[in-house]
Short mmCIF file of C-alpha atoms and ligand atoms in Angstrom, two decimals:
data_model
loop_
_atom_site.label_atom_id
_atom_site.label_comp_id
_atom_site.label_asym_id
_atom_site.label_seq_id
_atom_site.Cartn_x
_atom_site.Cartn_y
_atom_site.Cartn_z
CA MET A 1 20.44 -31.11 -14.47
CA ASN A 2 21.70 -34.26 -12.80
CA SER A 3 19.94 -37.00 -14.73
CA SER A 4 19.69 -39.01 -11.32
CA VAL A 5 16.95 -36.77 -10.17
CA SER A 6 14.60 -36.90 -13.30
CA LEU A 7 11.59 -38.95 -13.01
CA PRO A 8 11.00 -41.79 -15.48
CA GLY A 9 7.98 -41.79 -17.64
CA GLY A 10 6.84 -39.37 -20.42
CA GLU A 11 3.61 -38.40 -18.64
CA LYS A 12 3.50 -35.39 -16.20
CA ALA A 13 2.44 -36.31 -12.90
CA PHE A 14 -0.29 -33.22 -13.14
CA LYS A 15 -2.02 -32.66 -16.43
CA GLU A 16 -2.70 -29.24 -15.67
CA PRO A 17 0.19 -26.74 -14.35
CA LEU A 18 -0.04 -26.79 -10.41
CA HIS A 19 0.49 -22.86 -9.45
CA VAL A 20 2.00 -21.12 -6.47
CA GLY A 21 -0.60 -18.17 -6.26
CA ARG A 22 -3.63 -19.56 -7.97
CA PRO A 23 -6.13 -17.22 -6.97
CA ASN A 24 -8.86 -18.01 -4.40
CA LEU A 25 -12.15 -16.99 -6.05
CA GLY A 26 -14.95 -16.62 -3.09
CA ASP A 27 -18.57 -17.02 -3.83
CA ARG A 28 -18.95 -16.14 -7.47
CA GLU A 29 -22.76 -15.23 -7.48
CA ALA A 30 -22.14 -12.91 -4.71
CA MET A 31 -19.36 -11.31 -7.11
CA LEU A 32 -21.57 -11.22 -9.98
CA ARG A 33 -24.23 -9.54 -7.93
CA ARG A 34 -21.73 -6.85 -6.96
CA VAL A 35 -20.60 -6.35 -10.76
CA ASN A 36 -24.20 -6.09 -11.52
CA GLY A 37 -24.81 -3.38 -8.93
CA ILE A 38 -21.64 -1.37 -10.24
CA PHE A 39 -23.17 -1.39 -13.80
CA ASP A 40 -26.73 -0.36 -12.47
CA ARG A 41 -24.89 2.49 -10.63
CA ARG A 42 -22.59 3.22 -13.40
CA TRP A 43 -19.91 4.11 -10.92
CA PHE A 44 -16.61 2.92 -11.78
CA THR A 45 -13.74 4.21 -9.95
CA ASN A 46 -12.93 7.26 -8.03
CA ASP A 47 -13.79 6.58 -4.52
CA GLY A 48 -17.02 4.59 -5.07
CA PRO A 49 -19.41 2.94 -2.56
CA LEU A 50 -17.68 -0.56 -3.23
CA VAL A 51 -14.21 0.84 -2.38
CA GLN A 52 -15.74 2.67 0.62
CA GLU A 53 -17.05 -0.50 2.03
CA PHE A 54 -14.05 -2.46 1.11
CA GLU A 55 -12.14 0.31 3.35
CA ALA A 56 -14.50 0.06 6.15
CA ARG A 57 -14.39 -3.83 6.26
CA ILE A 58 -10.86 -3.61 6.71
CA GLN A 59 -10.73 -1.01 9.30
CA GLU A 60 -12.95 -3.16 11.07
CA LEU A 61 -10.86 -6.84 10.56
CA VAL A 62 -7.50 -5.15 11.46
CA GLY A 63 -8.83 -2.62 14.00
CA VAL A 64 -6.88 0.31 12.52
CA LYS A 65 -8.33 3.89 12.23
CA HIS A 66 -7.88 4.29 8.28
CA CYS A 67 -7.61 2.22 5.21
CA VAL A 68 -6.72 3.79 2.26
CA ALA A 69 -7.47 1.47 -0.76
CA MET A 70 -5.19 1.49 -3.86
CA CYS A 71 -4.74 0.23 -7.23
CA ASN A 72 -1.66 -2.31 -6.11
CA ALA A 73 0.61 -2.43 -3.11
CA THR A 74 3.71 -0.97 -5.08
CA ILE A 75 1.96 2.23 -5.73
CA ALA A 76 0.62 2.05 -1.96
CA LEU A 77 4.14 1.90 -0.83
CA GLU A 78 5.22 4.68 -3.00
CA ILE A 79 2.43 6.84 -1.61
CA ALA A 80 2.94 5.88 2.06
CA ILE A 81 6.78 6.65 1.48
CA ARG A 82 6.04 9.98 -0.07
CA ALA A 83 3.59 10.93 2.69
CA LEU A 84 6.03 9.99 5.36
CA ASP A 85 8.64 12.38 3.70
CA LEU A 86 11.32 9.76 3.91
CA ARG A 87 14.32 10.61 1.65
CA GLY A 88 18.09 10.01 1.35
CA GLU A 89 18.44 6.48 2.56
CA VAL A 90 16.03 4.07 3.76
CA ILE A 91 16.82 0.35 5.43
CA VAL A 92 15.03 -2.50 3.85
CA PRO A 93 15.57 -6.34 3.69
CA ALA A 94 17.63 -7.64 0.84
CA TYR A 95 15.18 -10.56 1.01
CA THR A 96 11.71 -9.44 -0.28
CA PHE A 97 9.86 -8.97 -3.61
CA ILE A 98 11.70 -6.26 -5.51
CA ALA A 99 8.68 -4.08 -5.16
CA THR A 100 9.70 -3.14 -1.75
CA ALA A 101 13.02 -1.76 -3.19
CA HIS A 102 11.73 -0.34 -6.24
CA ALA A 103 9.30 1.66 -4.55
CA LEU A 104 11.87 3.96 -2.85
CA GLN A 105 14.36 3.80 -5.78
CA TRP A 106 11.36 4.94 -8.12
CA GLN A 107 11.62 8.27 -6.09
CA GLU A 108 15.18 8.48 -6.12
CA ILE A 109 15.58 7.25 -2.39
CA THR A 110 18.44 4.61 -1.89
CA PRO A 111 17.43 1.16 -0.43
CA VAL A 112 20.21 0.05 1.82
CA PHE A 113 19.86 -3.65 2.21
CA ALA A 114 19.87 -5.46 5.71
CA ASP A 115 20.59 -9.06 5.98
CA MET A 116 17.83 -11.58 7.28
CA ASP A 117 17.28 -13.77 10.55
CA PRO A 118 17.72 -17.27 8.90
CA ALA A 119 15.16 -18.63 11.58
CA THR A 120 12.27 -16.38 10.22
CA HIS A 121 13.44 -14.90 6.86
CA ASN A 122 12.75 -11.48 8.16
CA MET A 123 15.30 -8.53 8.38
CA ALA A 124 17.87 -9.18 11.31
CA PRO A 125 17.40 -6.22 13.73
CA GLY A 126 20.75 -6.69 14.81
CA MET A 127 22.35 -5.33 11.58
CA ILE A 128 20.16 -2.38 11.52
CA GLU A 129 22.58 0.02 13.19
CA ARG A 130 25.53 -0.48 11.24
CA LEU A 131 23.60 0.63 8.13
CA ILE A 132 22.47 3.91 9.75
CA THR A 133 24.16 7.20 8.08
CA PRO A 134 23.61 10.59 8.35
CA ARG A 135 21.26 10.35 5.35
CA THR A 136 19.05 7.62 6.83
CA THR A 137 15.49 8.84 7.31
CA GLY A 138 13.61 5.59 7.89
CA ILE A 139 13.08 1.66 8.05
CA ILE A 140 10.83 -0.45 5.92
CA GLY A 141 10.41 -4.01 7.59
CA VAL A 142 8.69 -6.60 5.64
CA HIS A 143 6.54 -9.13 7.31
CA LEU A 144 7.70 -11.85 5.06
CA TRP A 145 5.56 -14.99 4.44
CA GLY A 146 2.91 -13.38 6.85
CA ARG A 147 5.40 -13.65 9.78
CA PRO A 148 5.71 -10.55 11.54
CA CYS A 149 8.96 -9.10 11.66
CA ASP A 150 10.61 -8.00 15.11
CA THR A 151 8.62 -4.47 15.26
CA GLU A 152 9.85 -4.01 18.64
CA ALA A 153 13.57 -4.14 17.95
CA ILE A 154 13.05 -2.00 14.87
CA GLU A 155 11.09 0.47 16.39
CA SER A 156 13.29 0.82 19.43
CA ILE A 157 16.32 1.48 16.90
CA ALA A 158 14.16 3.79 14.78
CA GLN A 159 13.33 5.94 18.24
CA ASN A 160 16.98 5.95 19.26
CA HIS A 161 17.96 7.09 16.02
CA ARG A 162 14.84 9.41 15.25
CA LEU A 163 13.96 7.51 12.13
CA LYS A 164 10.41 6.94 10.55
CA VAL A 165 9.27 3.09 10.31
CA MET A 166 6.70 1.81 8.04
CA TYR A 167 6.21 -1.74 7.06
CA ASP A 168 5.45 -3.84 3.82
CA ALA A 169 2.60 -6.25 5.15
CA ALA A 170 1.92 -7.37 1.35
CA HIS A 171 2.16 -11.09 2.79
CA ALA A 172 0.42 -10.53 6.07
CA PHE A 173 -3.23 -9.44 5.96
CA GLY A 174 -5.08 -11.26 8.78
CA CYS A 175 -1.90 -12.14 10.59
CA GLN A 176 -1.54 -10.75 14.34
CA HIS A 177 1.43 -9.89 16.32
CA GLY A 178 1.19 -10.11 20.09
CA GLN A 179 -2.39 -8.60 21.03
CA ARG A 180 -2.48 -6.59 17.78
CA MET A 181 -3.47 -7.26 14.13
CA VAL A 182 -0.71 -6.30 11.62
CA GLY A 183 -1.56 -3.05 10.14
CA ASN A 184 -1.21 -1.23 13.50
CA PHE A 185 2.41 -1.25 13.68
CA GLY A 186 4.81 1.73 12.69
CA SER A 187 3.37 4.86 11.01
CA CYS A 188 1.50 2.77 8.33
CA GLU A 189 1.67 -0.54 6.61
CA VAL A 190 0.77 -1.70 3.27
CA PHE A 191 -1.15 -4.69 2.37
CA SER A 192 -1.37 -6.51 -1.21
CA PHE A 193 -4.58 -7.43 -2.67
CA HIS A 194 -2.86 -8.84 -5.70
CA ALA A 195 -4.52 -12.01 -7.41
CA THR A 196 -1.93 -14.16 -5.86
CA LYS A 197 -2.36 -13.02 -2.52
CA PHE A 198 -4.50 -14.44 0.58
CA ILE A 199 -7.11 -11.95 0.02
CA ASN A 200 -7.36 -10.67 -3.54
CA SER A 201 -9.08 -7.99 -5.34
CA PHE A 202 -7.57 -9.00 -8.77
CA GLU A 203 -4.95 -6.32 -8.41
CA GLY A 204 -5.28 -3.87 -5.28
CA GLY A 205 -3.36 -2.73 -2.07
CA ALA A 206 -4.00 -0.58 0.92
CA ALA A 207 -2.16 1.79 3.23
CA VAL A 208 -3.48 1.35 6.89
CA THR A 209 -2.75 3.72 9.74
CA ASN A 210 -3.85 5.34 13.06
CA ASP A 211 -2.73 8.64 12.03
CA ASP A 212 -5.29 10.94 10.83
CA ALA A 213 -3.11 13.57 9.10
CA LEU A 214 -0.99 10.81 7.32
CA ALA A 215 -4.23 9.16 5.80
CA ALA A 216 -5.72 12.32 4.81
CA LYS A 217 -2.17 13.29 2.87
CA MET A 218 -2.26 9.75 1.51
CA ARG A 219 -5.91 9.84 0.17
CA LEU A 220 -5.06 13.44 -1.43
CA MET A 221 -2.14 11.82 -3.29
CA ARG A 222 -3.98 8.73 -4.44
CA ASN A 223 -6.21 11.23 -6.12
CA PHE A 224 -3.84 13.53 -8.07
CA GLY A 225 -3.60 15.67 -4.94
CA PHE A 226 -7.01 17.03 -5.51
CA ALA A 227 -8.70 18.48 -2.25
CA GLY A 228 -11.64 19.38 -3.88
CA TYR A 229 -12.95 20.28 -7.58
CA ASP A 230 -10.27 22.70 -9.20
CA ARG A 231 -7.89 22.47 -6.07
CA VAL A 232 -4.80 20.56 -6.22
CA ILE A 233 -2.48 20.85 -2.71
CA TYR A 234 0.21 18.41 -3.13
CA PRO A 235 1.73 16.38 -5.98
CA GLY A 236 -0.26 13.22 -6.43
CA THR A 237 -0.70 10.24 -8.67
CA ASN A 238 -3.37 7.80 -9.84
CA GLY A 239 -3.48 5.25 -6.91
CA LYS A 240 -7.15 4.68 -6.82
CA MET A 241 -8.91 1.39 -6.55
CA THR A 242 -11.58 0.58 -9.21
CA GLU A 243 -15.21 -0.65 -8.19
CA ILE A 244 -14.49 -3.81 -9.77
CA CYS A 245 -11.47 -4.45 -7.82
CA ALA A 246 -13.27 -3.64 -4.52
CA ALA A 247 -16.15 -5.81 -5.56
CA MET A 248 -13.63 -8.54 -5.57
CA GLY A 249 -11.90 -7.57 -2.75
CA LEU A 250 -15.35 -7.59 -0.58
CA THR A 251 -16.16 -11.15 -2.03
CA SER A 252 -12.62 -12.55 -1.03
CA LEU A 253 -12.90 -11.11 2.35
CA GLU A 254 -16.42 -12.91 2.76
CA ALA A 255 -14.44 -16.21 1.84
CA MET A 256 -11.53 -15.29 4.57
CA GLU A 257 -12.07 -17.96 6.98
CA GLU A 258 -12.67 -20.79 4.18
CA ILE A 259 -9.23 -19.51 2.69
CA VAL A 260 -7.42 -19.57 6.07
CA LYS A 261 -9.07 -23.15 6.53
CA ALA A 262 -7.94 -24.39 3.04
CA ASN A 263 -4.23 -22.98 3.63
CA ARG A 264 -4.01 -24.64 7.24
CA ARG A 265 -5.31 -27.89 5.87
CA ASN A 266 -2.50 -27.88 3.04
CA TYR A 267 0.06 -26.79 5.27
CA GLU A 268 -0.70 -29.67 7.57
CA ALA A 269 -0.60 -31.98 4.44
CA TYR A 270 2.68 -30.71 3.54
CA ARG A 271 4.04 -31.20 7.22
CA VAL A 272 3.20 -34.95 6.70
CA GLY A 273 4.02 -35.40 3.35
CA LEU A 274 7.70 -33.70 3.91
CA LYS A 275 8.01 -35.38 7.41
CA GLY A 276 11.61 -36.84 7.90
CA LEU A 277 12.86 -36.09 4.50
CA PRO A 278 16.52 -35.18 4.87
CA GLY A 279 17.42 -31.66 3.98
CA VAL A 280 13.96 -30.54 3.13
CA LEU A 281 13.09 -27.98 5.86
CA LEU A 282 9.28 -27.00 5.87
CA LYS A 283 9.19 -23.34 7.37
CA GLU A 284 7.10 -23.69 10.63
CA TYR A 285 4.23 -21.18 11.17
CA GLY A 286 4.41 -23.00 14.61
CA SER A 287 2.58 -19.77 16.41
CA SER A 288 -0.38 -19.60 18.59
CA GLU A 289 -0.91 -15.96 16.57
CA ARG A 290 -3.39 -15.66 13.77
CA ARG A 291 -1.51 -16.42 10.31
CA ASN A 292 -2.94 -16.75 6.98
CA TYR A 293 -0.81 -19.93 6.06
CA GLN A 294 -0.32 -18.23 2.42
CA TYR A 295 2.79 -19.62 1.67
CA ILE A 296 4.46 -22.95 1.86
CA VAL A 297 8.07 -22.26 2.10
CA VAL A 298 10.69 -24.85 2.15
CA GLU A 299 14.63 -24.72 2.39
CA VAL A 300 16.69 -27.51 0.81
CA ASN A 301 19.97 -28.06 2.08
CA GLU A 302 21.91 -29.59 -0.77
CA THR A 303 24.27 -31.64 1.30
CA LYS A 304 21.63 -33.73 3.57
CA ALA A 305 19.19 -33.95 0.48
CA LYS A 306 21.77 -34.90 -2.10
CA VAL A 307 19.64 -32.74 -4.64
CA SER A 308 20.13 -29.04 -5.02
CA ARG A 309 17.34 -26.70 -4.66
CA ASP A 310 17.42 -25.98 -8.59
CA GLU A 311 17.38 -29.59 -9.34
CA LEU A 312 14.19 -30.13 -7.22
CA VAL A 313 12.51 -26.96 -8.72
CA ALA A 314 13.66 -28.47 -12.33
CA VAL A 315 11.92 -32.03 -11.32
CA LEU A 316 8.88 -30.34 -9.83
CA GLN A 317 8.41 -28.20 -12.91
CA ALA A 318 9.02 -31.17 -15.28
CA GLU A 319 6.28 -32.74 -13.41
CA ASN A 320 4.10 -29.51 -13.92
CA VAL A 321 4.38 -28.40 -10.38
CA LEU A 322 5.35 -24.84 -10.91
CA ALA A 323 7.30 -24.18 -7.70
CA ARG A 324 8.79 -20.89 -7.32
CA LYS A 325 12.26 -19.96 -6.20
CA TYR A 326 11.03 -16.66 -4.38
CA PHE A 327 12.56 -14.22 -3.41
CA TRP A 328 16.11 -15.50 -5.11
CA PRO A 329 18.56 -14.13 -5.77
CA GLY A 330 17.71 -11.13 -3.51
CA CYS A 331 17.04 -7.53 -4.28
CA HIS A 332 20.88 -6.81 -4.12
CA ARG A 333 21.43 -9.10 -6.99
CA MET A 334 18.82 -7.31 -9.30
CA GLU A 335 19.10 -4.05 -11.43
CA PRO A 336 19.85 -1.55 -10.69
CA TYR A 337 21.08 -2.33 -7.10
CA ARG A 338 23.31 -5.01 -8.51
CA SER A 339 25.35 -2.58 -10.51
CA HIS A 340 25.09 0.10 -7.64
CA TYR A 341 26.56 -2.16 -5.02
CA PRO A 342 28.45 -5.03 -6.76
CA GLN A 343 30.04 -5.97 -3.14
CA ALA A 344 26.50 -5.87 -1.30
CA GLY A 345 26.37 -9.88 -0.96
CA LEU A 346 29.47 -9.94 1.00
CA LEU A 347 27.28 -8.10 4.02
CA LEU A 348 24.30 -10.30 3.23
CA ALA A 349 25.65 -13.64 3.93
CA GLU A 350 22.44 -15.21 5.39
CA THR A 351 20.23 -13.68 2.44
CA GLU A 352 22.86 -15.22 0.21
CA ARG A 353 22.74 -18.67 1.97
CA VAL A 354 18.93 -18.87 2.19
CA ALA A 355 17.69 -17.47 -0.86
CA ALA A 356 19.50 -20.23 -2.86
CA ARG A 357 17.71 -22.97 -0.60
CA VAL A 358 14.01 -21.67 -0.85
CA ILE A 359 11.40 -23.04 -2.55
CA VAL A 360 7.70 -22.03 -2.36
CA LEU A 361 5.12 -24.93 -3.29
CA PRO A 362 1.62 -24.62 -4.58
CA THR A 363 -1.47 -24.06 -1.68
CA GLY A 364 -4.59 -22.25 -1.70
CA THR A 365 -8.18 -23.20 -2.61
CA ALA A 366 -7.25 -24.43 -5.87
CA VAL A 367 -5.00 -27.12 -4.38
CA SER A 368 -6.33 -30.19 -2.58
CA PRO A 369 -4.51 -32.68 0.06
CA ASP A 370 -4.23 -35.33 -2.83
CA ASP A 371 -2.37 -32.77 -4.93
CA ILE A 372 -0.02 -32.19 -1.99
CA ALA A 373 0.67 -35.99 -1.38
CA LEU A 374 1.60 -36.22 -4.95
CA VAL A 375 3.71 -33.30 -4.98
CA CYS A 376 5.60 -34.69 -1.64
CA SER A 377 6.00 -38.03 -3.43
CA ILE A 378 7.89 -36.46 -6.44
CA ILE A 379 9.91 -34.54 -3.88
CA ARG A 380 10.58 -37.82 -1.87
CA ARG A 381 11.42 -39.73 -5.35
CA ALA A 382 13.72 -37.08 -6.54
CA LEU A 383 15.61 -37.27 -3.01
CA GLY A 384 15.71 -41.03 -3.41
CA ALA A 385 14.05 -41.61 -0.32
CA SER A 386 10.96 -43.78 -1.69
CA ARG A 387 9.45 -44.48 -4.88
CA VAL A 388 7.13 -42.14 -6.41
CA LYS A 389 3.18 -43.11 -6.30
CA ARG A 390 2.52 -42.14 -9.73
CA PRO A 391 -1.38 -42.24 -10.26
CA ARG A 392 -2.70 -44.68 -12.84
CA THR A 393 -4.06 -41.60 -14.88
CA CYS A 394 -2.83 -37.98 -14.61
CA ARG A 395 -4.25 -36.01 -12.02
CA GLY A 396 -5.94 -33.34 -14.28
CA LYS A 397 -7.41 -29.92 -12.98
CA ALA A 398 -9.70 -29.66 -15.93
N1 LIG B 401 5.77 -6.55 -1.29
C1 LIG B 401 5.87 -7.65 -1.29
C2 LIG B 401 6.64 -8.22 -0.03
C3 LIG B 401 5.28 -8.51 -2.27
O1 LIG B 401 5.33 -9.93 -2.00
C4 LIG B 401 4.73 -7.88 -3.31
C5 LIG B 401 4.31 -8.81 -4.13
C6 LIG B 401 4.46 -6.61 -3.09
C7 LIG B 401 5.26 -5.77 -2.13
C8 LIG B 401 3.70 -5.78 -4.02
O2 LIG B 401 2.38 -6.06 -4.25
P1 LIG B 401 1.78 -5.88 -5.65
O3 LIG B 401 2.03 -4.39 -6.10
O4 LIG B 401 1.77 -6.72 -6.67
O5 LIG B 401 0.18 -5.66 -5.12
C9 LIG B 401 3.77 -12.20 -7.83
C10 LIG B 401 2.98 -11.19 -7.91
O6 LIG B 401 2.57 -10.44 -9.01
C11 LIG B 401 3.22 -10.17 -6.59
O7 LIG B 401 2.10 -9.57 -6.38
C12 LIG B 401 3.65 -10.46 -5.24
N2 LIG B 401 4.18 -10.03 -4.48
C13 LIG B 401 4.68 -11.82 -5.67
C14 LIG B 401 5.23 -12.37 -4.76
O8 LIG B 401 4.42 -12.61 -6.75
P2 LIG B 401 5.18 -12.89 -9.78
O9 LIG B 401 6.12 -12.07 -10.76
O10 LIG B 401 5.81 -14.12 -9.38
O11 LIG B 401 3.89 -13.39 -10.92
P3 LIG B 401 3.61 -14.39 -11.68
O12 LIG B 401 2.75 -13.69 -12.70
O13 LIG B 401 4.74 -15.08 -11.94
O14 LIG B 401 2.40 -15.24 -10.93
C15 LIG B 401 2.63 -16.00 -9.82
C16 LIG B 401 2.03 -17.24 -9.83
O15 LIG B 401 0.82 -17.18 -9.76
C17 LIG B 401 2.14 -18.22 -11.35
O16 LIG B 401 2.40 -19.43 -10.96
C18 LIG B 401 0.91 -17.93 -11.97
C19 LIG B 401 -0.08 -17.80 -10.71
N3 LIG B 401 -1.17 -16.72 -11.07
C20 LIG B 401 -1.09 -15.56 -11.20
C21 LIG B 401 -2.07 -14.65 -11.78
C22 LIG B 401 -1.69 -13.19 -11.82
C23 LIG B 401 -2.44 -17.22 -11.31
O17 LIG B 401 -2.65 -18.80 -11.20
N4 LIG B 401 -3.53 -16.49 -11.67
C24 LIG B 401 -3.47 -15.29 -11.74
O18 LIG B 401 -4.41 -14.57 -12.06
O19 LIG B 401 4.77 -11.86 -8.89
#
């Protein structure tokens, strides 16, 4: 690393690591009451009462007919893909978490990678048509960072080519697109309730849909295909959510407004703290539609910042700010896709360019505006824009 961007002094700015994706906790007492209920009932999993309550709450919040809660979003994606009978090739963005692509590959369906729109980081619909072949059966859009992708363009292309559409909405619970909540687009959408997500159930996910038949199929598939005692009518898997996870999910849902408020406050604090820094661009949420503000995404333009993205991440990490390079280097550069399509990068110019610039910074209820002021001053100092304001003592999170 370029020593000119290292910060002086042996002490780290943060005594404890400041994580991206620190879980939001919700009301501990409410959670413990639910856990006691689970023990009292001796009903731990297999479509228990808390799972049913969690599903009903999500249906209500999203305004969707069916919610099928699952053990995580990756399994929910796999089940939705299978229930929709996708096969052959499916178009997905290259710039997403690897689970979007793996959920296809795991079922021997080929993910075909589309480039991104650099303004939104979502899949660029303009590229999709060129990727359609006789083997293409569907498109999976991803609402990256909770910003809905261009569902109108995607669905019109899909209609013209008789393709199915579903969405990976892992980041987009509680977000709105036009007059509708995310969860109501395509044939179905999949949320993640992983510990690091806006709403969490420790591990968890859900497929939501307005299609009765699809919902029924996904319910069967998450439970081995059992249609009753001793009767299996589909190849299924074990995708069930446990009661303890649903307890956390319900507790987290109750804290939803408080979490959005903290995320929004933090986003504004980053806006102020990073304002005017050359070559450091905070991706704006800038929308009147509902957002969950779960990701603080910054692009570093090395030419203007005079510091590379990787150097800045190294400086932050050295100060215990565990910033992440999501979703570098892009799915197409990870195995097995890297070996399958060694030339894919040539078609994915924007993904290549943007993925090399992005840093995701810590936020959530575990992060305070004071923490953010310090993170921003570290960045400022690394850019040589001003002196870092080191605290007299380390800011601890003991
Ligand atoms: N589609 C998209 C677009 C996704 O982003 C994801 C998941 C999925 C699908 C699949 O959803 P799931 O099957 O997971 O439900 C993390 C999460 O594990 C993953 O869920 C998430 N996306 C992805 C963006 O982030 P890693 O590999 O970065 O996790 P890890 O262990 O490095 O943790 C991230 C940070 O969170 C660390 O700084 C530590 C902190 N952390 C983590 C956990 C689990 C905590 O502070 N406490 C915790 O309990 O993938």
